[in-house]
Amino acid sequence: MQKYDLLIVGGGMVGLSLALAVRKLTDLTVAIVEPHQPTELSDEAELRVSAINAASEQFLNNLGVWSAISQQRLQPYSHMHVWDKANIGALDFDINQLSDARNRENLGYIIENKVIRNALWQQAEANNGISLLTKEPLQNIAMGDHEVFASFASQMPVMAKLVVGADGANSWLRQQLDMAMAFRDYDNHALVATVDCQLGHQDTAWQVFLPEGPLAFLPLYNTNQCSIVWSTSPQEAERLQQLDVSEVSKALTAASDGKLGQVTLASDLQSYPLTMRLAHKFTKGRAVLIGDAAHTIHPLAGQGVNLGLQDAASLAQLISEHYHRDNGSQASANGPDSVNRAWHSDKMLNQYNRWRRAEALEMVTAMEAIKQSFTPQIAPIKLLRGLGMGLINHIPAVKQQMIKQAMGLSGDLPEISQ
């Protein structure tokens, strides 16, 4: 039997970042179960991208992977333009509007998911304390009072003191442990694609609220291309996918009010359903959930990946605090409080659950409020909404707070992300 301190199920961005953070802060041994290994980047932009805010950038920088990411493909953006198709309301955000910009030149970055994951994977491969178990997925998990036992179909089983589910929205670990979830079907699908923009993206993240849902144009490393995320009804998503390239391009150009010039579809138009998920509790026994395994939110503000990365940073910090407190106490081995001091203790897990579930619930609530405020309504409400956006656009203090929230510079941040 292979023995490790920490077992992570899922080697995506969040699981890999947790492994590297734990290794940076402690000398605990980590195993990651991930049968789907990274592949080479193609010449064309990947369809799945993430908006990485300042807090997540700092976290990735502290893990030693930011330089590898920045040497590949990424696009900073220093402006955001948000408007309502139903009226004249609009919001403009610029890094220069933030009084405490901390010497930053941009609001964030748009980065292909594969770029981030590949950099994290390479760093994990080079770390002697991290084992990448890539041959096959787990087949069974059993929970003891102090250990977790995980088995495969053919290879040697694994034992660890704590198991972490970082295996996405349809988490195998969460299902195996029957961890309860709150669900809400947004009754929306997200269409994703790469588009060519006649006027270029102008280092700006664009978002228009249409009657069916928001459409975002996210700037890519190619100055003439954007990645789109178009939230709409399942019926409209199906209709759009059946159109030819020229018809979809016309629809995108019209939806964007020509702000990017003529918009032309440059890739496949893929679709996936949008669902809010929130685990009733992020821990159970010797198991803990992070990232999409614990929560999924509407993509309209681009905060899903950032929320997951901060889960990883927060869990690593708490593990480190308890680990060093435990090891620094001469009574830790046999003292009456040793169980609560241990890095994998119920006390640590309860702290993580309170911290991160509160952050996730706040984000879920905020996304729901934004979504509802732009749901088609009667004319007087639409007018008030437009006037409200216009008013906010001229109140610097309110805009500064909104910019800080978008950059991840507000709230209870773990130290490794500061």
mmCIF file of N, CA and C in Angstrom, residues 119-183:
data_model
loop_
_atom_site.group_PDB
_atom_site.id
_atom_site.type_symbol
_atom_site.label_atom_id
_atom_site.label_comp_id
_atom_site.label_asym_id
_atom_site.label_seq_id
_atom_site.Cartn_x
_atom_site.Cartn_y
_atom_site.Cartn_z
ATOM 1 N N ALA A 119 1.329 24.681 -16.802
ATOM 2 C CA ALA A 119 2.387 25.261 -15.966
ATOM 3 C C ALA A 119 2.370 24.645 -14.573
ATOM 4 N N LEU A 120 1.186 24.462 -14.013
ATOM 5 C CA LEU A 120 1.063 23.843 -12.689
ATOM 6 C C LEU A 120 1.518 22.386 -12.716
ATOM 7 N N TRP A 121 1.142 21.659 -13.760
ATOM 8 C CA TRP A 121 1.518 20.245 -13.877
ATOM 9 C C TRP A 121 3.040 20.089 -13.935
ATOM 10 N N GLN A 122 3.689 20.904 -14.749
ATOM 11 C CA GLN A 122 5.154 20.833 -14.870
ATOM 12 C C GLN A 122 5.829 21.107 -13.535
ATOM 13 N N GLN A 123 5.294 22.063 -12.784
ATOM 14 C CA GLN A 123 5.853 22.374 -11.469
ATOM 15 C C GLN A 123 5.636 21.205 -10.511
ATOM 16 N N ALA A 124 4.472 20.572 -10.585
ATOM 17 C CA ALA A 124 4.186 19.422 -9.713
ATOM 18 C C ALA A 124 5.090 18.242 -10.052
ATOM 19 N N GLU A 125 5.317 18.007 -11.340
ATOM 20 C CA GLU A 125 6.210 16.917 -11.758
ATOM 21 C C GLU A 125 7.614 17.095 -11.196
ATOM 22 N N ALA A 126 8.042 18.343 -11.053
ATOM 23 C CA ALA A 126 9.400 18.632 -10.594
ATOM 24 C C ALA A 126 9.531 18.601 -9.076
ATOM 25 N N ASN A 127 8.418 18.450 -8.368
ATOM 26 C CA ASN A 127 8.429 18.477 -6.906
ATOM 27 C C ASN A 127 8.526 17.050 -6.372
ATOM 28 N N ASN A 128 9.580 16.756 -5.635
ATOM 29 C CA ASN A 128 9.812 15.395 -5.132
ATOM 30 C C ASN A 128 8.757 14.930 -4.136
ATOM 31 N N GLY A 129 8.032 15.852 -3.549
ATOM 32 C CA GLY A 129 7.031 15.476 -2.558
ATOM 33 C C GLY A 129 5.648 15.266 -3.133
ATOM 34 N N ILE A 130 5.515 15.392 -4.455
ATOM 35 C CA ILE A 130 4.219 15.215 -5.111
ATOM 36 C C ILE A 130 4.297 14.017 -6.053
ATOM 37 N N SER A 131 3.374 13.092 -5.898
ATOM 38 C CA SER A 131 3.279 11.927 -6.786
ATOM 39 C C SER A 131 2.030 12.069 -7.653
ATOM 40 N N LEU A 132 2.214 11.966 -8.972
ATOM 41 C CA LEU A 132 1.109 12.050 -9.915
ATOM 42 C C LEU A 132 0.706 10.640 -10.310
ATOM 43 N N LEU A 133 -0.472 10.214 -9.885
ATOM 44 C CA LEU A 133 -0.969 8.869 -10.158
ATOM 45 C C LEU A 133 -1.889 8.945 -11.378
ATOM 46 N N THR A 134 -1.353 8.585 -12.541
ATOM 47 C CA THR A 134 -2.030 8.876 -13.810
ATOM 48 C C THR A 134 -2.542 7.642 -14.550
ATOM 49 N N LYS A 135 -2.315 6.445 -14.033
ATOM 50 C CA LYS A 135 -2.650 5.238 -14.799
ATOM 51 C C LYS A 135 -4.143 4.992 -14.913
ATOM 52 N N GLU A 136 -4.884 5.227 -13.836
ATOM 53 C CA GLU A 136 -6.313 4.930 -13.859
ATOM 54 C C GLU A 136 -7.016 5.720 -12.754
ATOM 55 N N PRO A 137 -8.338 5.910 -12.880
ATOM 56 C CA PRO A 137 -9.076 6.627 -11.831
ATOM 57 C C PRO A 137 -9.285 5.746 -10.614
ATOM 58 N N LEU A 138 -9.651 6.362 -9.498
ATOM 59 C CA LEU A 138 -9.990 5.600 -8.308
ATOM 60 C C LEU A 138 -11.270 4.799 -8.546
ATOM 61 N N GLN A 139 -11.334 3.651 -7.886
ATOM 62 C CA GLN A 139 -12.520 2.811 -7.998
ATOM 63 C C GLN A 139 -13.340 2.796 -6.721
ATOM 64 N N ASN A 140 -12.662 3.007 -5.582
ATOM 65 C CA ASN A 140 -13.376 2.939 -4.308
ATOM 66 C C ASN A 140 -12.673 3.804 -3.276
ATOM 67 N N ILE A 141 -13.439 4.322 -2.350
ATOM 68 C CA ILE A 141 -12.875 5.116 -1.253
ATOM 69 C C ILE A 141 -13.534 4.663 0.041
ATOM 70 N N ALA A 142 -12.731 4.480 1.089
ATOM 71 C CA ALA A 142 -13.250 4.074 2.398
ATOM 72 C C ALA A 142 -12.666 4.997 3.452
ATOM 73 N N MET A 143 -13.489 5.367 4.417
ATOM 74 C CA MET A 143 -13.104 6.337 5.423
ATOM 75 C C MET A 143 -12.944 5.675 6.776
ATOM 76 N N GLY A 144 -11.743 5.790 7.350
ATOM 77 C CA GLY A 144 -11.540 5.361 8.725
ATOM 78 C C GLY A 144 -11.616 6.540 9.658
ATOM 79 N N ASP A 145 -11.404 6.304 10.952
ATOM 80 C CA ASP A 145 -11.451 7.403 11.920
ATOM 81 C C ASP A 145 -10.309 8.388 11.721
ATOM 82 N N HIS A 146 -9.145 7.862 11.286
ATOM 83 C CA HIS A 146 -7.962 8.713 11.169
ATOM 84 C C HIS A 146 -7.295 8.630 9.807
ATOM 85 N N GLU A 147 -7.744 7.726 8.945
ATOM 86 C CA GLU A 147 -7.139 7.580 7.623
ATOM 87 C C GLU A 147 -8.207 7.396 6.561
ATOM 88 N N VAL A 148 -7.764 7.569 5.327
ATOM 89 C CA VAL A 148 -8.598 7.319 4.157
ATOM 90 C C VAL A 148 -7.929 6.224 3.343
ATOM 91 N N PHE A 149 -8.724 5.273 2.871
ATOM 92 C CA PHE A 149 -8.210 4.174 2.061
ATOM 93 C C PHE A 149 -8.829 4.276 0.669
ATOM 94 N N ALA A 150 -7.999 4.378 -0.361
ATOM 95 C CA ALA A 150 -8.464 4.516 -1.738
ATOM 96 C C ALA A 150 -7.888 3.398 -2.581
ATOM 97 N N SER A 151 -8.716 2.819 -3.442
ATOM 98 C CA SER A 151 -8.254 1.692 -4.249
ATOM 99 C C SER A 151 -8.552 1.918 -5.722
ATOM 100 N N PHE A 152 -7.749 1.250 -6.554
ATOM 101 C CA PHE A 152 -7.881 1.298 -7.999
ATOM 102 C C PHE A 152 -8.320 -0.076 -8.502
ATOM 103 N N ALA A 153 -8.572 -0.165 -9.794
ATOM 104 C CA ALA A 153 -8.967 -1.444 -10.368
ATOM 105 C C ALA A 153 -7.810 -2.424 -10.387
ATOM 106 N N SER A 154 -6.581 -1.936 -10.659
ATOM 107 C CA SER A 154 -5.462 -2.859 -10.826
ATOM 108 C C SER A 154 -4.197 -2.480 -10.078
ATOM 109 N N GLN A 155 -3.992 -1.208 -9.797
ATOM 110 C CA GLN A 155 -2.736 -0.821 -9.163
ATOM 111 C C GLN A 155 -2.856 -0.805 -7.641
ATOM 112 N N MET A 156 -1.721 -0.595 -6.996
ATOM 113 C CA MET A 156 -1.641 -0.650 -5.542
ATOM 114 C C MET A 156 -2.528 0.410 -4.899
ATOM 115 N N PRO A 157 -3.270 0.065 -3.831
ATOM 116 C CA PRO A 157 -4.125 1.055 -3.160
ATOM 117 C C PRO A 157 -3.309 2.116 -2.439
ATOM 118 N N VAL A 158 -4.009 3.154 -1.997
ATOM 119 C CA VAL A 158 -3.388 4.320 -1.378
ATOM 120 C C VAL A 158 -4.029 4.576 -0.026
ATOM 121 N N MET A 159 -3.208 4.993 0.929
ATOM 122 C CA MET A 159 -3.704 5.409 2.236
ATOM 123 C C MET A 159 -3.209 6.824 2.510
ATOM 124 N N ALA A 160 -4.079 7.671 3.063
ATOM 125 C CA ALA A 160 -3.707 9.043 3.388
ATOM 126 C C ALA A 160 -4.464 9.494 4.625
ATOM 127 N N LYS A 161 -4.012 10.595 5.212
ATOM 128 C CA LYS A 161 -4.674 11.126 6.397
ATOM 129 C C LYS A 161 -5.851 12.032 6.038
ATOM 130 N N LEU A 162 -5.847 12.528 4.808
ATOM 131 C CA LEU A 162 -6.914 13.412 4.370
ATOM 132 C C LEU A 162 -7.062 13.277 2.860
ATOM 133 N N VAL A 163 -8.308 13.295 2.375
ATOM 134 C CA VAL A 163 -8.553 13.251 0.937
ATOM 135 C C VAL A 163 -9.294 14.525 0.534
ATOM 136 N N VAL A 164 -8.911 15.077 -0.615
ATOM 137 C CA VAL A 164 -9.502 16.314 -1.112
ATOM 138 C C VAL A 164 -10.144 16.051 -2.460
ATOM 139 N N GLY A 165 -11.405 16.426 -2.591
ATOM 140 C CA GLY A 165 -12.095 16.339 -3.867
ATOM 141 C C GLY A 165 -11.898 17.621 -4.651
ATOM 142 N N ALA A 166 -11.087 17.534 -5.709
ATOM 143 C CA ALA A 166 -10.863 18.664 -6.613
ATOM 144 C C ALA A 166 -11.205 18.208 -8.025
ATOM 145 N N ASP A 167 -12.214 17.366 -8.117
ATOM 146 C CA ASP A 167 -12.523 16.681 -9.374
ATOM 147 C C ASP A 167 -13.760 17.225 -10.070
ATOM 148 N N GLY A 168 -13.999 18.521 -9.932
ATOM 149 C CA GLY A 168 -14.961 19.200 -10.770
ATOM 150 C C GLY A 168 -16.410 19.125 -10.318
ATOM 151 N N ALA A 169 -17.261 19.735 -11.146
ATOM 152 C CA ALA A 169 -18.673 19.897 -10.800
ATOM 153 C C ALA A 169 -19.391 18.570 -10.591
ATOM 154 N N ASN A 170 -19.008 17.550 -11.337
ATOM 155 C CA ASN A 170 -19.616 16.221 -11.190
ATOM 156 C C ASN A 170 -18.737 15.306 -10.351
ATOM 157 N N SER A 171 -18.177 15.844 -9.298
ATOM 158 C CA SER A 171 -17.181 15.189 -8.456
ATOM 159 C C SER A 171 -17.519 13.729 -8.112
ATOM 160 N N TRP A 172 -16.615 12.830 -8.478
ATOM 161 C CA TRP A 172 -16.740 11.407 -8.131
ATOM 162 C C TRP A 172 -16.652 11.243 -6.619
ATOM 163 N N LEU A 173 -15.713 11.938 -5.994
ATOM 164 C CA LEU A 173 -15.539 11.800 -4.551
ATOM 165 C C LEU A 173 -16.786 12.259 -3.810
ATOM 166 N N ARG A 174 -17.337 13.388 -4.190
ATOM 167 C CA ARG A 174 -18.531 13.904 -3.531
ATOM 168 C C ARG A 174 -19.690 12.916 -3.640
ATOM 169 N N GLN A 175 -19.825 12.299 -4.793
ATOM 170 C CA GLN A 175 -20.906 11.330 -4.997
ATOM 171 C C GLN A 175 -20.664 10.059 -4.190
ATOM 172 N N GLN A 176 -19.402 9.605 -4.139
ATOM 173 C CA GLN A 176 -19.092 8.400 -3.383
ATOM 174 C C GLN A 176 -19.387 8.581 -1.901
ATOM 175 N N LEU A 177 -19.152 9.777 -1.399
ATOM 176 C CA LEU A 177 -19.355 10.042 0.031
ATOM 177 C C LEU A 177 -20.748 10.582 0.323
ATOM 178 N N ASP A 178 -21.576 10.684 -0.708
ATOM 179 C CA ASP A 178 -22.967 11.114 -0.553
ATOM 180 C C ASP A 178 -23.045 12.447 0.194
ATOM 181 N N MET A 179 -22.262 13.411 -0.276
ATOM 182 C CA MET A 179 -22.264 14.740 0.324
ATOM 183 C C MET A 179 -23.371 15.572 -0.323
ATOM 184 N N ALA A 180 -24.266 16.083 0.488
ATOM 185 C CA ALA A 180 -25.469 16.755 -0.010
ATOM 186 C C ALA A 180 -25.121 18.067 -0.706
ATOM 187 N N MET A 181 -25.907 18.366 -1.757
ATOM 188 C CA MET A 181 -25.694 19.581 -2.541
ATOM 189 C C MET A 181 -27.014 20.335 -2.709
ATOM 190 N N ALA A 182 -26.916 21.662 -2.747
ATOM 191 C CA ALA A 182 -28.040 22.493 -3.176
ATOM 192 C C ALA A 182 -27.847 22.788 -4.660
ATOM 193 N N PHE A 183 -28.905 22.605 -5.445
ATOM 194 C CA PHE A 183 -28.834 22.809 -6.882
ATOM 195 C C PHE A 183 -29.818 23.898 -7.294
#
